[in-house]
Tab-separated table of N, CA and C in Angstrom:
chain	number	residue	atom	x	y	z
A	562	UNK	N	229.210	39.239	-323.949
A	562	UNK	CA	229.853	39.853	-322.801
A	562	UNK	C	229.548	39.080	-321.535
A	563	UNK	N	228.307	38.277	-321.247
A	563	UNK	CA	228.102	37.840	-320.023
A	563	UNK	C	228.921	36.622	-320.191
A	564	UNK	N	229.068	35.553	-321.141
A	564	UNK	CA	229.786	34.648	-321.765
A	564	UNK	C	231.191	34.970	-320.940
A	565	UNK	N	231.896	36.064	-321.258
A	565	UNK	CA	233.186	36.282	-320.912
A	565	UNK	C	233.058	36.570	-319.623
A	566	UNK	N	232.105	37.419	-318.887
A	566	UNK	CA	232.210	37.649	-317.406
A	566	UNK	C	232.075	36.328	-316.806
A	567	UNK	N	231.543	35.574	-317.228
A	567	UNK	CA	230.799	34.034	-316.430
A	567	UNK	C	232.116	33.257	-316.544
A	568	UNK	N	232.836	33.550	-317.443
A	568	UNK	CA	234.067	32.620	-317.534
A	568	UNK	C	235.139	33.041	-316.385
A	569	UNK	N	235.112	34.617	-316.571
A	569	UNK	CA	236.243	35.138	-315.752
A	569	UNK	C	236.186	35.113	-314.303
A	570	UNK	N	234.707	35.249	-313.896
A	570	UNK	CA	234.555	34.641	-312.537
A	570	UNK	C	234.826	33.236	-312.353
A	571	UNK	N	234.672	32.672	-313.263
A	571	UNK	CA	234.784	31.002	-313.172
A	571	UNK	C	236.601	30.998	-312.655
A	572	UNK	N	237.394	31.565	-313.441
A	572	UNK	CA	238.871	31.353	-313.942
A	572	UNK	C	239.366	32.300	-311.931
A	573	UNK	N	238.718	33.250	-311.872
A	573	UNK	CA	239.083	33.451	-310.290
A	573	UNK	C	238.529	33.017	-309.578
A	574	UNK	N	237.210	32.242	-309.970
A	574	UNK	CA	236.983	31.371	-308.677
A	574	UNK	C	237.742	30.207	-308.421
A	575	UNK	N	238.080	29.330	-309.381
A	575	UNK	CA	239.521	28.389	-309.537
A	575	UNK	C	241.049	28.869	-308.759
A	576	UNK	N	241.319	30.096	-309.162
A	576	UNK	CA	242.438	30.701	-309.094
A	576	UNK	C	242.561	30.602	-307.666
A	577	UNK	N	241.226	31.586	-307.129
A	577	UNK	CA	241.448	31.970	-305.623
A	577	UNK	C	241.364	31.023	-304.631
A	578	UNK	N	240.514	29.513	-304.941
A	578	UNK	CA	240.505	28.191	-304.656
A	578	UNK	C	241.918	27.476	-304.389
A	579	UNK	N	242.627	27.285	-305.633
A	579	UNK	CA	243.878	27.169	-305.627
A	579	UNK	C	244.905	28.066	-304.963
A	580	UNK	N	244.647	29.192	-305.036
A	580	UNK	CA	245.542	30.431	-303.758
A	580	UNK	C	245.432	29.404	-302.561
A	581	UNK	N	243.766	29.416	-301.806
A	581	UNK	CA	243.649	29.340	-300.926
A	581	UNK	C	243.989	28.164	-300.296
A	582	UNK	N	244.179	26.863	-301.262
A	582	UNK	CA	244.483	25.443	-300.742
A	582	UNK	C	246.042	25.617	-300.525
A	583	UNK	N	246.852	26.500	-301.835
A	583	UNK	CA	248.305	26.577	-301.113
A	583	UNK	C	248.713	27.224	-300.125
A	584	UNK	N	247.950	28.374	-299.733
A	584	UNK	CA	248.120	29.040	-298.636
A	584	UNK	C	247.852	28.297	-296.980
A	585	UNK	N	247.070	27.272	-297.373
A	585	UNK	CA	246.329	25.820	-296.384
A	585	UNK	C	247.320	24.927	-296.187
A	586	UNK	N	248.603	24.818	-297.181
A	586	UNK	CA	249.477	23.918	-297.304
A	586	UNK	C	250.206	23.592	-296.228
A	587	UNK	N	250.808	24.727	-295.405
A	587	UNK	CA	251.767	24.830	-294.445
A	587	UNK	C	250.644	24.510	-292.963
A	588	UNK	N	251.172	23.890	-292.081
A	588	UNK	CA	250.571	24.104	-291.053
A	588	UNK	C	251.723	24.957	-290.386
A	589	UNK	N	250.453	25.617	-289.334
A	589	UNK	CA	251.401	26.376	-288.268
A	589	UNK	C	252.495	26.008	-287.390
A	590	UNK	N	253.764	26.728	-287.433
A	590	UNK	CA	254.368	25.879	-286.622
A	590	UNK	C	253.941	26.019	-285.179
A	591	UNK	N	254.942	24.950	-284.582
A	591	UNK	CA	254.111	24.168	-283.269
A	591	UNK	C	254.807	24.801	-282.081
A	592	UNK	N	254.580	25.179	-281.133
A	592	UNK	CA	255.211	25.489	-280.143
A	592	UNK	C	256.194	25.739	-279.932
A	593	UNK	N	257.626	26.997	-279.291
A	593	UNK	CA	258.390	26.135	-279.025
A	593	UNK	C	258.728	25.515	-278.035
A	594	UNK	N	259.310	24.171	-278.181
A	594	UNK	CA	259.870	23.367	-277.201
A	594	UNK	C	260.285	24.361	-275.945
A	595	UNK	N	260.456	23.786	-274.610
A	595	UNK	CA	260.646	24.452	-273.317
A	595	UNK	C	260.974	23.067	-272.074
A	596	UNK	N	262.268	22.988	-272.434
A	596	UNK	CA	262.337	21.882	-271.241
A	596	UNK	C	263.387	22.341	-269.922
A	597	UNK	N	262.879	22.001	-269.235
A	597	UNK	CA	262.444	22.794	-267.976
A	597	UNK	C	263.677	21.582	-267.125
A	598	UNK	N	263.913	20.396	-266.512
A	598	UNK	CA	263.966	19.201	-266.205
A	598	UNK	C	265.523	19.084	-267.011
A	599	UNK	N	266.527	19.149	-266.075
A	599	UNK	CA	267.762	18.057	-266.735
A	599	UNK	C	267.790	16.853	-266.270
A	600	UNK	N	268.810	15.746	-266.858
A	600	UNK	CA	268.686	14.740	-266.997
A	600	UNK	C	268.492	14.269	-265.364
A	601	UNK	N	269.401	15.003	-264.454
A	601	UNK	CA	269.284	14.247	-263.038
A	601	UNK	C	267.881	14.311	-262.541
A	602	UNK	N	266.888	15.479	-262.991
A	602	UNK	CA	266.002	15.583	-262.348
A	602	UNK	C	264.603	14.805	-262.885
A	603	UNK	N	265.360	14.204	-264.084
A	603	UNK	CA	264.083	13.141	-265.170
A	603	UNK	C	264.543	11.697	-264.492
A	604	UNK	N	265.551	11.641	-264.171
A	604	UNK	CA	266.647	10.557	-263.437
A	604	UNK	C	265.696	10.248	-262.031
A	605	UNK	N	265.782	10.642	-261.453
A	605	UNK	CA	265.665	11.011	-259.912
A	605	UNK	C	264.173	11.160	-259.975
A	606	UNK	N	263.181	12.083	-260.436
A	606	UNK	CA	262.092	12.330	-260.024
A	606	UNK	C	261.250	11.768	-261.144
A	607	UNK	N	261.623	10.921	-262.226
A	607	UNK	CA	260.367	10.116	-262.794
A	607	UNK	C	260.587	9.372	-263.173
A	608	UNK	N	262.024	8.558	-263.792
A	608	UNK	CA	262.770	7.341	-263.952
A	608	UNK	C	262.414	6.215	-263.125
A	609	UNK	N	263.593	6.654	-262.341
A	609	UNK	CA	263.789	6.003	-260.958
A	609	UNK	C	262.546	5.350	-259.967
A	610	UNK	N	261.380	6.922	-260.145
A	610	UNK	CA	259.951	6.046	-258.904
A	610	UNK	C	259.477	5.011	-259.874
A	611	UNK	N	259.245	5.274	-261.002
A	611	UNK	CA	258.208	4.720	-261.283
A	611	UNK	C	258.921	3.353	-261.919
A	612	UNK	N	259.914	3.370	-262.417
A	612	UNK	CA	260.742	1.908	-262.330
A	612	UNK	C	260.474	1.030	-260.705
A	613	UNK	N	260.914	1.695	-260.372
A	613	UNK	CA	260.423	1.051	-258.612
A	613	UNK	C	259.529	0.616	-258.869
A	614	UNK	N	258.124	1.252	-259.132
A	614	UNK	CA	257.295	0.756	-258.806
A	614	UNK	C	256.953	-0.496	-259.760
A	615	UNK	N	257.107	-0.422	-261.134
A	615	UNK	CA	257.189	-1.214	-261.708
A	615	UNK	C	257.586	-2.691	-261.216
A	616	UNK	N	259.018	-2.727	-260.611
A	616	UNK	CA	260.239	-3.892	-260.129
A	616	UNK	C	259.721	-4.133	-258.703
A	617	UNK	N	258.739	-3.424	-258.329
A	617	UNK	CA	258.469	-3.900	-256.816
A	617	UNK	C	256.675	-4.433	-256.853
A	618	UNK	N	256.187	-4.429	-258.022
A	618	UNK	CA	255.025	-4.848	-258.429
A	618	UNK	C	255.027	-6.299	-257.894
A	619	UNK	N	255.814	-6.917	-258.395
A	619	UNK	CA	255.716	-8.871	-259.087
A	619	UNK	C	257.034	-9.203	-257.894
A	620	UNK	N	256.772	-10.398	-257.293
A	620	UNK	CA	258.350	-11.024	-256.973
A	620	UNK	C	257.960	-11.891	-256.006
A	621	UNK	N	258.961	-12.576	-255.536
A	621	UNK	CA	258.743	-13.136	-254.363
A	621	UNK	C	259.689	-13.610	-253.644
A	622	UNK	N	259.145	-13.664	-252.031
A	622	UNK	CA	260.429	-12.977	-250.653
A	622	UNK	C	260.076	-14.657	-250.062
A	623	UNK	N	260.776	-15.191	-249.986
A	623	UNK	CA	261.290	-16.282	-249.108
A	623	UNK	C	262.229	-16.489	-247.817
A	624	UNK	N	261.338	-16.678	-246.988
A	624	UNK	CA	262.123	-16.725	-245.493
A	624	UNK	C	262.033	-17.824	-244.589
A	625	UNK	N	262.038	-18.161	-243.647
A	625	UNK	CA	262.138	-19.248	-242.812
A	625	UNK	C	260.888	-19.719	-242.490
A	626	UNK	N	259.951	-18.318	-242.403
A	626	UNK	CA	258.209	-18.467	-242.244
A	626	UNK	C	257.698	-18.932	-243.180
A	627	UNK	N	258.066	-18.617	-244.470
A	627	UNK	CA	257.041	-19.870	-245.811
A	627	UNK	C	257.861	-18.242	-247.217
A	628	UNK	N	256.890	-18.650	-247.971
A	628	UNK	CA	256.879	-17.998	-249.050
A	628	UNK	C	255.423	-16.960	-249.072
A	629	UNK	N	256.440	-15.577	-249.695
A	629	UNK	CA	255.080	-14.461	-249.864
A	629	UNK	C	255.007	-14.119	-251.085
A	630	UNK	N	254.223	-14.556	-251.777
A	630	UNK	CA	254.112	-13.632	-253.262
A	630	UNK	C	253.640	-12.536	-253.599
A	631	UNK	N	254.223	-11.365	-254.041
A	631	UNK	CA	254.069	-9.938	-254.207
A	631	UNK	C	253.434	-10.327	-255.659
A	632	UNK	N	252.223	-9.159	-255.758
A	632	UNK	CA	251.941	-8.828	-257.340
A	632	UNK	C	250.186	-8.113	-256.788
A	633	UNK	N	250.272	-7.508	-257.739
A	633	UNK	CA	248.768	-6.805	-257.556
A	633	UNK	C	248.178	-7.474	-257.841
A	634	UNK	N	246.857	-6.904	-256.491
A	634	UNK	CA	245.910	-7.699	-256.221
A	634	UNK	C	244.759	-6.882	-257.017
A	635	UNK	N	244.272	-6.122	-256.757
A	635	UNK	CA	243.325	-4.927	-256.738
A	635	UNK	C	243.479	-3.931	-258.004
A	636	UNK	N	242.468	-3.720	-258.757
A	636	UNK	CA	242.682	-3.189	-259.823
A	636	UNK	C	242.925	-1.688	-259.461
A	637	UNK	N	242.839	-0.920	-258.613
A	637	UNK	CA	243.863	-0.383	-258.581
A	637	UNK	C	245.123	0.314	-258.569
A	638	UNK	N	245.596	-1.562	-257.848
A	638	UNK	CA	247.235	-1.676	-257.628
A	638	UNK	C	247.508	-1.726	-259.323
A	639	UNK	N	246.786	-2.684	-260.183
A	639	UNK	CA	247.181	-2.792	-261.767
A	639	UNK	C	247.383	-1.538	-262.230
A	640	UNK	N	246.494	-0.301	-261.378
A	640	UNK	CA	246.564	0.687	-262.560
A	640	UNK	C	247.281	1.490	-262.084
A	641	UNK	N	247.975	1.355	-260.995
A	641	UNK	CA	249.183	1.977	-260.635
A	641	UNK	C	250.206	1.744	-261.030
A	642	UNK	N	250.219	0.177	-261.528
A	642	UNK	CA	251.368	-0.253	-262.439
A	642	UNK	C	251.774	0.315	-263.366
A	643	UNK	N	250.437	0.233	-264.136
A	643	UNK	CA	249.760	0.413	-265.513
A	643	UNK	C	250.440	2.070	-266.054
A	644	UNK	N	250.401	2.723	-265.191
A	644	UNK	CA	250.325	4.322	-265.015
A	644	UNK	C	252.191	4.169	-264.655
A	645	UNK	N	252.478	3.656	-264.203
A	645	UNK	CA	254.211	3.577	-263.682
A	645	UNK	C	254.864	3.666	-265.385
A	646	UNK	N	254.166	2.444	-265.565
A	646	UNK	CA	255.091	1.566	-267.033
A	646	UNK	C	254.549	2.798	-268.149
A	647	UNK	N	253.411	3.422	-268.519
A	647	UNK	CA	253.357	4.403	-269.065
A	647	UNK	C	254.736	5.578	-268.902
A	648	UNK	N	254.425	6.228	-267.754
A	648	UNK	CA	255.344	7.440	-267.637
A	648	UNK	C	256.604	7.058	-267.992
A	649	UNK	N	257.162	5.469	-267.832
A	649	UNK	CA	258.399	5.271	-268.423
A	649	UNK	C	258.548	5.431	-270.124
A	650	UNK	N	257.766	4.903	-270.369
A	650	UNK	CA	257.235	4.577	-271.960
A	650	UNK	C	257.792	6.226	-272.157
A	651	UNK	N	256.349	7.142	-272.256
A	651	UNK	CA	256.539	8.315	-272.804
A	651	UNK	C	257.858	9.017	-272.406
A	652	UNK	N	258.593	8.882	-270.970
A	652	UNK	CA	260.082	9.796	-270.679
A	652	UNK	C	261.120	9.341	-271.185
A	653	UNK	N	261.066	8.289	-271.382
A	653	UNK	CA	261.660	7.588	-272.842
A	653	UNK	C	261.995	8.410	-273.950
A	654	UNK	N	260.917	9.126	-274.284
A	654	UNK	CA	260.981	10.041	-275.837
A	654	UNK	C	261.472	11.652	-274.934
A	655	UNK	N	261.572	11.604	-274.038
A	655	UNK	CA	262.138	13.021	-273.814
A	655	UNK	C	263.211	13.005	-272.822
A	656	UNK	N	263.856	11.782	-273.072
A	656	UNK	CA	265.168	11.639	-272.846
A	656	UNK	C	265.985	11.395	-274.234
A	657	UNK	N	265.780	11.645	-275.183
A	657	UNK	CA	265.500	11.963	-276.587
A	657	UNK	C	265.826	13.592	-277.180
A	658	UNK	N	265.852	14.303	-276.762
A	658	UNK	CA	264.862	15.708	-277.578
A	658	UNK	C	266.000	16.733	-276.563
A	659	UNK	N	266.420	18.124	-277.368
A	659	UNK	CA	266.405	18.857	-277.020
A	659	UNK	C	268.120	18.680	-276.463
A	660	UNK	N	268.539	19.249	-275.713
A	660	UNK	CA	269.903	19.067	-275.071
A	660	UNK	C	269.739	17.773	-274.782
A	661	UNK	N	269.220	16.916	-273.867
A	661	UNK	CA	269.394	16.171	-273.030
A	661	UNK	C	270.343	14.758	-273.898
A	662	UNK	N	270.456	14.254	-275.165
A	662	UNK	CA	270.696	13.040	-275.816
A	662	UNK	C	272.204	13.347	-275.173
A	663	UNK	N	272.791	12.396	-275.129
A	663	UNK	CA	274.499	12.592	-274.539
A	663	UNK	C	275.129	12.160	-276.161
A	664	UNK	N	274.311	11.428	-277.117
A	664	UNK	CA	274.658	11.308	-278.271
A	664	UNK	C	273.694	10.886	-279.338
A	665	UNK	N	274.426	11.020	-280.883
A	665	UNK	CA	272.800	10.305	-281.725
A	665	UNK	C	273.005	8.353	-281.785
A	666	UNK	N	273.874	7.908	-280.930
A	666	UNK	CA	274.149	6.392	-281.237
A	666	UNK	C	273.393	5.810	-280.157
A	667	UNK	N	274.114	5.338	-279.281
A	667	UNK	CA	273.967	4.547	-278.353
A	667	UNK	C	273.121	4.947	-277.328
A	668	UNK	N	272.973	6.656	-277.102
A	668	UNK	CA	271.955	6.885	-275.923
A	668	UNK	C	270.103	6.745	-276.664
A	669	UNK	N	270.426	6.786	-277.909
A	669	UNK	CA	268.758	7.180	-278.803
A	669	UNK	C	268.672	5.463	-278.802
A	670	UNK	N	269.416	4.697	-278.782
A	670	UNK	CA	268.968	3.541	-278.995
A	670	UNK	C	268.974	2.600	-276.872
A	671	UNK	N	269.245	3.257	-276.776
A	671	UNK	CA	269.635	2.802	-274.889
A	671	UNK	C	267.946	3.301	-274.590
A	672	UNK	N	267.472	4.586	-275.106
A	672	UNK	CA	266.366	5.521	-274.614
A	672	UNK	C	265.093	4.592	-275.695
A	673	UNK	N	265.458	4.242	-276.472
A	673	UNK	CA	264.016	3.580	-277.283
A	673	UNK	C	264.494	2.248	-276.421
A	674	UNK	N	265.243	1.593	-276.238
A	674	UNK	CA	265.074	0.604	-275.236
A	674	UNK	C	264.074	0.102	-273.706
A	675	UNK	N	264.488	1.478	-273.171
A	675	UNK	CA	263.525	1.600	-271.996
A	675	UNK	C	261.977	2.073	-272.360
A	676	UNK	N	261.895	2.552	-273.510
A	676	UNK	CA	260.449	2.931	-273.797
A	676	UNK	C	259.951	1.239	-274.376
A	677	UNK	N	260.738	1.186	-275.186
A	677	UNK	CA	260.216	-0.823	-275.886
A	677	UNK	C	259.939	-1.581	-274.639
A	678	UNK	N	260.933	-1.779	-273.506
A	678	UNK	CA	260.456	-2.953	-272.634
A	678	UNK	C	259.272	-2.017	-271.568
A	679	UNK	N	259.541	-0.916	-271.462
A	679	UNK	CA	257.970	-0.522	-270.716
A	679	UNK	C	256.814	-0.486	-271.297
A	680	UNK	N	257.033	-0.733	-272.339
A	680	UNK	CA	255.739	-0.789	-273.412
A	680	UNK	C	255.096	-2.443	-272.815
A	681	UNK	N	256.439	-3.133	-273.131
A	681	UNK	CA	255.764	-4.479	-272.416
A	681	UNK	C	255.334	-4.774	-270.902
A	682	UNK	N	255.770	-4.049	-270.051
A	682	UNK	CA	255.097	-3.697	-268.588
A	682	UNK	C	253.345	-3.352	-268.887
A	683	UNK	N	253.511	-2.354	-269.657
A	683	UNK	CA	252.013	-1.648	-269.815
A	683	UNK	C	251.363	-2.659	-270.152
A	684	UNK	N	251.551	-3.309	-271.308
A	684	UNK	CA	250.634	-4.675	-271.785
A	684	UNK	C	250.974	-5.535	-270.845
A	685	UNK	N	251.713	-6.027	-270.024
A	685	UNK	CA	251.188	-7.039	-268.998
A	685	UNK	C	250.693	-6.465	-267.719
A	686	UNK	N	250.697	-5.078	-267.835
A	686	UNK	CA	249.409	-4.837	-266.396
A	686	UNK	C	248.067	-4.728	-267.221
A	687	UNK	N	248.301	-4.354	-268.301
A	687	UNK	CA	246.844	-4.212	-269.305
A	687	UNK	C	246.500	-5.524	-268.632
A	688	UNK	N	247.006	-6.873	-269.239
A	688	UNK	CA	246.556	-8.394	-269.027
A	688	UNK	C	246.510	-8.643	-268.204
A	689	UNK	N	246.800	-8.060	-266.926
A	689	UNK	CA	246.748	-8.862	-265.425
A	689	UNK	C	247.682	-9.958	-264.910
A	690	UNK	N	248.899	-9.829	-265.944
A	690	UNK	CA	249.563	-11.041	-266.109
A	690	UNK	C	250.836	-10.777	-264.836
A	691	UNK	N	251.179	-11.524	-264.443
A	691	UNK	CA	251.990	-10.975	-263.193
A	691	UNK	C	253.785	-11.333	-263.523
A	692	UNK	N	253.231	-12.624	-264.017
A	692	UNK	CA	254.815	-13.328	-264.552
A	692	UNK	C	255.119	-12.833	-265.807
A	693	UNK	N	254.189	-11.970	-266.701
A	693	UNK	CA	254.490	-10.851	-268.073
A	693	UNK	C	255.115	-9.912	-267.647
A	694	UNK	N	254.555	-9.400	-266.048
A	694	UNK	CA	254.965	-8.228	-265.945
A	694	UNK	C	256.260	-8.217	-265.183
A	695	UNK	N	256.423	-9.155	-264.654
A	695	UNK	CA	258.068	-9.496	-263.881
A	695	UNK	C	258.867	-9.783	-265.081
A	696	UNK	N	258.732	-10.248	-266.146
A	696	UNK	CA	259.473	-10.282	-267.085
A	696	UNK	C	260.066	-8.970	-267.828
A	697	UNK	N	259.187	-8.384	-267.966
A	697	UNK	CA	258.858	-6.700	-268.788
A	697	UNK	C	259.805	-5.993	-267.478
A	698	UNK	N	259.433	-6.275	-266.471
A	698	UNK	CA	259.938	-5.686	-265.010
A	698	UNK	C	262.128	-5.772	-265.568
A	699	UNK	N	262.370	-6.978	-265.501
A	699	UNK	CA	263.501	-7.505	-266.055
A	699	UNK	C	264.483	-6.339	-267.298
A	700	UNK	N	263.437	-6.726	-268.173
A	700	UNK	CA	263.931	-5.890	-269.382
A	700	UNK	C	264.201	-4.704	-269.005
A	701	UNK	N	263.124	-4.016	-268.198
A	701	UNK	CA	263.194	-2.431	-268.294
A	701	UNK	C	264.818	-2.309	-267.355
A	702	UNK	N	264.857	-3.336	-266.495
A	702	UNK	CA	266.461	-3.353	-265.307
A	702	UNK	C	267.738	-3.409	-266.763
A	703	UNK	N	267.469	-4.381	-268.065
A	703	UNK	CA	268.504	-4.422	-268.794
A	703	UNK	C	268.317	-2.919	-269.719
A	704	UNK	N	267.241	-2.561	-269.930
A	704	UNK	CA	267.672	-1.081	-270.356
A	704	UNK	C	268.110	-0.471	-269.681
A	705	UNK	N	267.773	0.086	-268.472
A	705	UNK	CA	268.482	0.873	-267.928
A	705	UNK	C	269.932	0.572	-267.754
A	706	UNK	N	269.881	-0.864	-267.017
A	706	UNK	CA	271.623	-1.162	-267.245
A	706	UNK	C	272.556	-0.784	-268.406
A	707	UNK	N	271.775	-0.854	-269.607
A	707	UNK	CA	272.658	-0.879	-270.902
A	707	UNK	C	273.494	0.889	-270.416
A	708	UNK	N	272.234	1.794	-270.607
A	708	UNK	CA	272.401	2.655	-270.223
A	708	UNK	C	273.475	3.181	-269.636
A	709	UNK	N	273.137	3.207	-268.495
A	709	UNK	CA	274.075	2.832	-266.829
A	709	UNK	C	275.497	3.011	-266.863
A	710	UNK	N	275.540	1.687	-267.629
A	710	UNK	CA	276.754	0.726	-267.799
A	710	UNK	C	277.594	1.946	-268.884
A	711	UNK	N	277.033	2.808	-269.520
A	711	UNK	CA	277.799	3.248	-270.631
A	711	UNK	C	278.160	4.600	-269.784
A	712	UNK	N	276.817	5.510	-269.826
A	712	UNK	CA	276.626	6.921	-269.210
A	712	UNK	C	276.255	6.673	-267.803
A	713	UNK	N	277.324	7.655	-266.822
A	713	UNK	CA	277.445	7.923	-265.448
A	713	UNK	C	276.748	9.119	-265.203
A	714	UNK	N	275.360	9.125	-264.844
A	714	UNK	CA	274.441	9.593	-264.105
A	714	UNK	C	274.664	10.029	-262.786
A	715	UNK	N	275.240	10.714	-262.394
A	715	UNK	CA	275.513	10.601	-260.858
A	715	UNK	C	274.160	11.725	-260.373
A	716	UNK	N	273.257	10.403	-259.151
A	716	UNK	CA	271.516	11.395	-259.177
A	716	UNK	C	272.455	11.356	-257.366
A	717	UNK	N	273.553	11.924	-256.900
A	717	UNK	CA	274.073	12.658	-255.701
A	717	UNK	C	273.217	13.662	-255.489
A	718	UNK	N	272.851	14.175	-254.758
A	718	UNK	CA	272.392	15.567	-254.470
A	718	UNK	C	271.091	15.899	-254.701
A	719	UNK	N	270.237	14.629	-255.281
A	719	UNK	CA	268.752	14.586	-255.474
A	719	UNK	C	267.742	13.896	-254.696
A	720	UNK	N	268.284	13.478	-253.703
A	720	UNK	CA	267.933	12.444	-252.840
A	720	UNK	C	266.250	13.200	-252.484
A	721	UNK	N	266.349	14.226	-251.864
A	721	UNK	CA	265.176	15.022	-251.550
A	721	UNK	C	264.021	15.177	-252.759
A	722	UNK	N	264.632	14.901	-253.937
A	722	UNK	CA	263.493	14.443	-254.655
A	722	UNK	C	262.672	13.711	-255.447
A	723	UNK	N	263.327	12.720	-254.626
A	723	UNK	CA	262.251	11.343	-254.626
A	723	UNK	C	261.982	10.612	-253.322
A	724	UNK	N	262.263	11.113	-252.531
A	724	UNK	CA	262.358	10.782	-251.408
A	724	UNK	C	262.899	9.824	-249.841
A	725	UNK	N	264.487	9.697	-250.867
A	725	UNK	CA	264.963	8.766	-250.012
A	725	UNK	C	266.057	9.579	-249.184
């Protein structure tokens, strides 16, 4: 008799093991989504600055007085870059998600565009590289153009929030 009890605890301790790993199986679902922000106001209030800041990082202004070369000096100015070319990167993926895609073709591939060449901004403020990052600077102008050029954004009426 103990023979058979020792087994049968054995056979539900297995059992309830196995319950408990399938019951472990599922994770919880995740939040739901809540986006707050349409496109003019992802346009206008986090696109737009931080591209600026990006394209106004690196360059250089030639005038009658000599030549001035723009690019960060001061680490910083890098990590203001650094922090620009990020927020593009990640709004990238949530120009993506939710209502906002205008389609599954050309805007998901226009939107991983601007996240790919700000990715390369980030790694050339990572490096300190100035002529990486005027380059990366470049790309992120042909994503957005691709963009642009297809879907009419009109950021009219937002002026007040970004501040021009």
């Amino acid at each position: 008799m103990r023979a058979v009890a020792t087994r049968l605890g054995s056979v539900l301790l297995v059992a309830g093991a196995c319950l408990g790993f399938a019951c472990a199986g599922s994770p919880p679902a995740p939040p739901p989504l809540r986006l707050h922000a349409d496109l003019k106001q992802i346009m206008a209030g986090i696109i737009d600055p931080s591209a600026d800041d990006v394209w106004g990082a690196v360059g250089t202004i030639i005038t009658a007085d000599g030549v001035q070369e723009i690019r960060p000096e001061t680490l910083d100015e890098w990590q203001h870059v650094e922090t620009a070319a990020w927020v593009l990167v990640e709004v990238s993926n949530s120009l993506m998600i939710g209502n906002r895609p205008k389609d599954t073709g050309d805007w998901m591939r226009f939107s991983q565009g601007l996240s790919d060449a700000a990715l390369l901004a980030v790694r050339a403020a990572e490096a300190r590289d100035p002529q990486a990052l005027f380059d990366a600077g470049g790309e992120v102008y042909v994503a957005c153009s691709n963009c642009h050029s297809k879907y009419n954004i009109d950021l009219t009426g937002l002026s007040g929030l970004t501040g021009r």
